[in-house]
Coordinates of C-alpha atoms in Angstrom, one line a residue:
X1 CA 104.4 39.0 119.8
X2 CA 105.8 38.0 116.6
X3 CA 106.1 39.8 112.8
X4 CA 102.9 38.2 111.8
X5 CA 101.3 40.4 114.9
X6 CA 103.4 43.2 114.1
X7 CA 102.4 43.2 110.6
X8 CA 98.5 42.7 111.7
X9 CA 98.7 45.9 114.1
X10 CA 100.3 48.2 111.3
X11 CA 97.5 47.6 108.9
X12 CA 94.5 49.5 110.5
X13 CA 97.3 52.3 111.0
X14 CA 98.1 52.3 107.5
X15 CA 94.0 52.3 106.8
X16 CA 93.8 55.3 108.9
X17 CA 96.7 57.4 107.5
X18 CA 95.4 56.8 103.6
X19 CA 91.9 57.7 104.9
X20 CA 93.5 60.8 106.1
X21 CA 95.4 62.0 103.1
X22 CA 92.4 61.3 100.6
X23 CA 89.8 63.5 103.3
X24 CA 92.5 66.0 103.4
X25 CA 92.5 66.3 99.4
X26 CA 89.0 65.9 99.2
X27 CA 88.8 69.4 101.3
X28 CA 91.6 71.1 99.2
X29 CA 89.2 70.3 95.7
X30 CA 86.7 71.4 97.7
X31 CA 88.0 75.0 98.9
X32 CA 90.1 75.5 95.4
X33 CA 86.6 74.9 93.6
X34 CA 84.9 76.8 95.8
X35 CA 87.3 79.7 95.9
X36 CA 87.3 79.5 91.7
X37 CA 83.6 79.9 91.3
X38 CA 83.6 82.6 93.9
X39 CA 86.2 84.7 92.7
X40 CA 84.1 84.0 88.8
X41 CA 81.4 84.9 90.2
X42 CA 82.1 87.9 91.9
X43 CA 83.9 89.2 88.6
X44 CA 80.7 88.4 86.6
X45 CA 78.6 90.4 89.1
X46 CA 80.5 93.0 89.5
X47 CA 80.8 93.5 85.7
X48 CA 76.4 93.6 85.7
X49 CA 76.6 96.3 88.4
X50 CA 79.0 98.6 86.9
X51 CA 77.5 98.1 82.9
X52 CA 74.4 99.9 84.8
X53 CA 73.7 104.0 84.7
X54 CA 72.9 103.3 88.6
X55 CA 76.1 102.8 90.1
X56 CA 78.8 103.1 87.4
X57 CA 79.6 106.2 88.4
X58 CA 80.1 106.4 92.0
X59 CA 82.9 103.3 92.1
X60 CA 84.3 105.5 95.8
X61 CA 80.9 104.6 97.5
X62 CA 80.8 101.0 95.7
X63 CA 83.6 100.3 97.8
X64 CA 83.1 102.1 101.0
X65 CA 80.0 99.9 100.9
X66 CA 82.0 96.9 100.8
X67 CA 84.7 97.9 103.3
X68 CA 81.7 98.7 106.0
X69 CA 80.3 95.1 105.3
X70 CA 83.7 93.5 105.2
X71 CA 84.8 95.7 108.5
X72 CA 81.6 94.6 110.6
X73 CA 81.7 90.8 109.9
X74 CA 85.5 91.0 110.8
X75 CA 84.3 92.7 114.3
X76 CA 81.8 89.5 114.5
X77 CA 84.4 86.8 113.6
X78 CA 86.5 89.1 116.2
X79 CA 84.4 88.7 119.3
X80 CA 85.2 86.0 121.9
X81 CA 81.9 84.1 121.1
X82 CA 83.1 83.5 117.7
X83 CA 87.2 83.3 118.6
X84 CA 87.9 83.0 114.8
X85 CA 90.7 85.5 115.4
X86 CA 92.2 87.8 118.2
X87 CA 92.2 91.9 117.5
X88 CA 94.8 93.6 117.5
X89 CA 95.1 97.6 117.4
X90 CA 97.6 100.3 116.3
X91 CA 97.4 103.7 115.9
X92 CA 96.1 105.3 112.7
X93 CA 98.9 106.9 111.2
X94 CA 100.6 103.5 111.5
X95 CA 98.6 101.7 108.7
X96 CA 97.1 104.9 107.2
X97 CA 100.0 104.7 104.5
X98 CA 98.6 100.9 103.7
X99 CA 95.0 101.9 103.8
X100 CA 95.3 104.3 101.2
X101 CA 96.8 102.3 98.7
X102 CA 94.4 99.3 99.8
X103 CA 91.2 102.4 98.5
X104 CA 93.6 102.9 95.6
X105 CA 94.2 99.6 94.9
X106 CA 90.1 98.6 95.3
X107 CA 88.6 101.6 93.5
X108 CA 90.7 101.3 90.6
X109 CA 90.6 97.6 90.0
X110 CA 87.0 98.2 90.3
X111 CA 87.1 101.1 87.4
X112 CA 89.4 98.7 85.4
X113 CA 86.3 96.1 85.6
X114 CA 83.4 98.9 84.6
X115 CA 85.7 99.9 81.8
X116 CA 87.0 96.8 80.2
X117 CA 85.9 93.6 79.2
X118 CA 86.2 90.6 81.6
X119 CA 88.6 89.2 79.2
X120 CA 91.3 91.8 79.4
X121 CA 90.3 92.5 83.2
X122 CA 91.3 89.0 84.4
X123 CA 94.5 88.4 81.9
X124 CA 96.3 91.6 83.2
X125 CA 96.0 90.3 86.6
X126 CA 98.1 87.9 85.4
X127 CA 100.6 90.1 85.8
X128 CA 100.6 90.8 88.8
X129 CA 102.9 87.9 89.8
X130 CA 105.8 89.2 87.4
X131 CA 105.1 92.6 88.5
X132 CA 105.0 92.1 92.5
X133 CA 108.4 90.0 91.8
X134 CA 110.1 92.9 89.9
X135 CA 108.7 95.5 92.3
X136 CA 110.4 93.1 94.8
X137 CA 113.7 93.2 93.3
X138 CA 114.0 96.7 92.9
X139 CA 112.9 97.6 96.3
X140 CA 114.1 94.8 98.3
X141 CA 116.3 93.3 96.2
X142 CA 114.5 89.8 96.1
X143 CA 115.4 87.5 93.4
X144 CA 113.9 84.9 92.1
X145 CA 115.4 82.2 89.9
X146 CA 116.3 82.3 86.2
X147 CA 113.8 79.5 85.4
X148 CA 111.2 81.3 87.4
X149 CA 111.9 84.8 85.4
X150 CA 111.5 82.9 81.7
X151 CA 108.2 81.1 82.7
X152 CA 106.7 84.5 83.5
X153 CA 107.6 85.9 80.1
X154 CA 105.0 84.1 78.4
X155 CA 102.4 85.4 80.2
X156 CA 103.7 89.1 79.7
X157 CA 104.0 88.4 76.1
X158 CA 99.9 87.1 76.3
X159 CA 98.6 90.1 78.3
X160 CA 100.3 92.5 75.7
X161 CA 98.5 91.0 72.6
X162 CA 95.0 90.4 74.5
X163 CA 95.8 94.5 75.8
X164 CA 96.3 95.2 71.8
X165 CA 93.6 94.0 69.9
X166 CA 90.7 93.7 72.8
X167 CA 91.1 97.9 72.9
X168 CA 90.9 97.5 68.6
X169 CA 87.5 98.7 67.7
X170 CA 85.1 96.4 66.9
X171 CA 84.3 95.1 63.2
X172 CA 81.0 96.7 62.2
X173 CA 78.0 93.8 62.9
X174 CA 80.0 92.2 65.9
X175 CA 78.5 91.9 69.3
X176 CA 81.7 92.3 71.3
X177 CA 82.4 94.4 74.2
X178 CA 85.5 96.2 73.6
X179 CA 87.5 97.8 75.7
X180 CA 88.5 101.7 75.7
X181 CA 91.9 103.0 76.2
X182 CA 90.7 104.4 79.5
X183 CA 89.5 100.9 80.5
X184 CA 93.6 99.9 79.6
X185 CA 95.0 102.6 81.7
X186 CA 92.6 101.7 84.5
X187 CA 93.4 98.1 84.4
X188 CA 97.3 98.6 84.5
X189 CA 97.1 101.5 87.1
X190 CA 95.0 98.8 89.4
X191 CA 97.7 96.8 88.8
X192 CA 100.6 98.4 90.2
X193 CA 98.0 99.8 93.1
X194 CA 97.9 95.7 93.9
X195 CA 101.2 95.0 93.2
X196 CA 102.8 97.5 95.7
X197 CA 99.4 96.9 97.8
X198 CA 101.1 93.3 98.1
X199 CA 104.4 93.8 99.2
X200 CA 103.7 96.5 101.4
X201 CA 101.2 94.6 103.6
X202 CA 104.1 91.7 104.0
X203 CA 106.2 94.6 105.0
X204 CA 103.6 95.8 107.2
X205 CA 103.2 92.0 108.7
X206 CA 106.7 92.1 110.0
X207 CA 106.9 95.8 111.1
X208 CA 103.5 95.4 113.5
X209 CA 103.7 91.7 114.1
X210 CA 100.0 91.2 113.0
X211 CA 97.9 88.8 110.6
X212 CA 96.5 89.4 107.4
X213 CA 93.3 89.4 109.0
X214 CA 94.2 92.2 112.5
X215 CA 96.1 94.2 109.4
X216 CA 92.7 94.3 107.5
X217 CA 90.4 95.0 110.8
X218 CA 92.4 97.5 111.5
X219 CA 92.5 99.4 108.1
X220 CA 88.6 99.1 107.4
X221 CA 87.8 101.9 109.7
X222 CA 89.9 104.3 108.1
X223 CA 89.2 103.0 104.3
X224 CA 85.6 104.2 104.9
X225 CA 86.3 106.9 106.3
X226 CA 88.7 108.0 103.0
X227 CA 86.5 106.7 100.6
X228 CA 83.4 108.5 101.8
X229 CA 84.9 111.6 101.7
X230 CA 86.5 111.1 97.9
X231 CA 83.2 109.8 97.1
X232 CA 81.6 113.5 97.9
X233 CA 84.0 115.0 94.9
X234 CA 84.2 112.0 92.5
X235 CA 80.9 110.3 92.6
X236 CA 77.9 110.7 90.7
X237 CA 74.9 109.4 92.5
X238 CA 71.9 108.0 91.1
X239 CA 68.8 108.8 91.4
X240 CA 67.9 106.0 94.4
X241 CA 64.0 105.8 93.5
X242 CA 65.4 104.6 89.7
X243 CA 67.6 102.1 91.0
X244 CA 66.3 98.7 89.9
X245 CA 65.3 95.8 92.6
X246 CA 67.9 93.8 90.8
X247 CA 70.7 96.1 91.0
X248 CA 70.2 96.4 95.2
X249 CA 70.2 92.3 94.8
X250 CA 73.0 92.2 93.4
X251 CA 74.4 94.8 95.9
X252 CA 73.7 92.6 98.5
X253 CA 74.6 89.6 96.6
X254 CA 78.4 91.0 95.7
X255 CA 78.9 92.0 99.1

């Protein structure tokens, strides 16, 4: 076989690899786009739900319902017929602290959205990466490069400016949904619990040798039980007959 024959034989391989690369890039672009659109959609739907008096004062029950649907979907995904992941069990006491911080995290994040503008809610979430890096260094001695640390300073400054100006009283006649001091407190409380939860998840991965899905599957029943009890003392349930069909539709859509 001469050089020309080898060159001709390699051309189809190059074409196949190029096609696979394009397909992989297209899939990545599609997944990122869907993820962004879904995240933005969920935020706006949740905001619409919490602005209605029917569900604004029952955040624990709202999260408990979310955990129930998540648990059901995880159970279906773990069945041999689906085979999406293999369930792994551990004791309740071993994941109880993680489940508790998970509950606090989701409830506080939802309260932040209920009492803050969407702008402040989204901007404060930008601080999750810097805060996680700081906590990781303080508790586990994990360091990041100087350039990485410097790159997050503008984000921190931006969040501070938005938090200040968004909490100022709106001018007369301005159609602006301002953020209350309570909303700012909830926003930063949710941020702290999110950072702690992120760190704990990585530690529990190594401790229990479980995947994220397996870990979440073990947390769901405990989280539902915790929030069901907490909701009896913290939530003000709506008059169910007064809940509009639109609100039920949004509730089903977001879950």
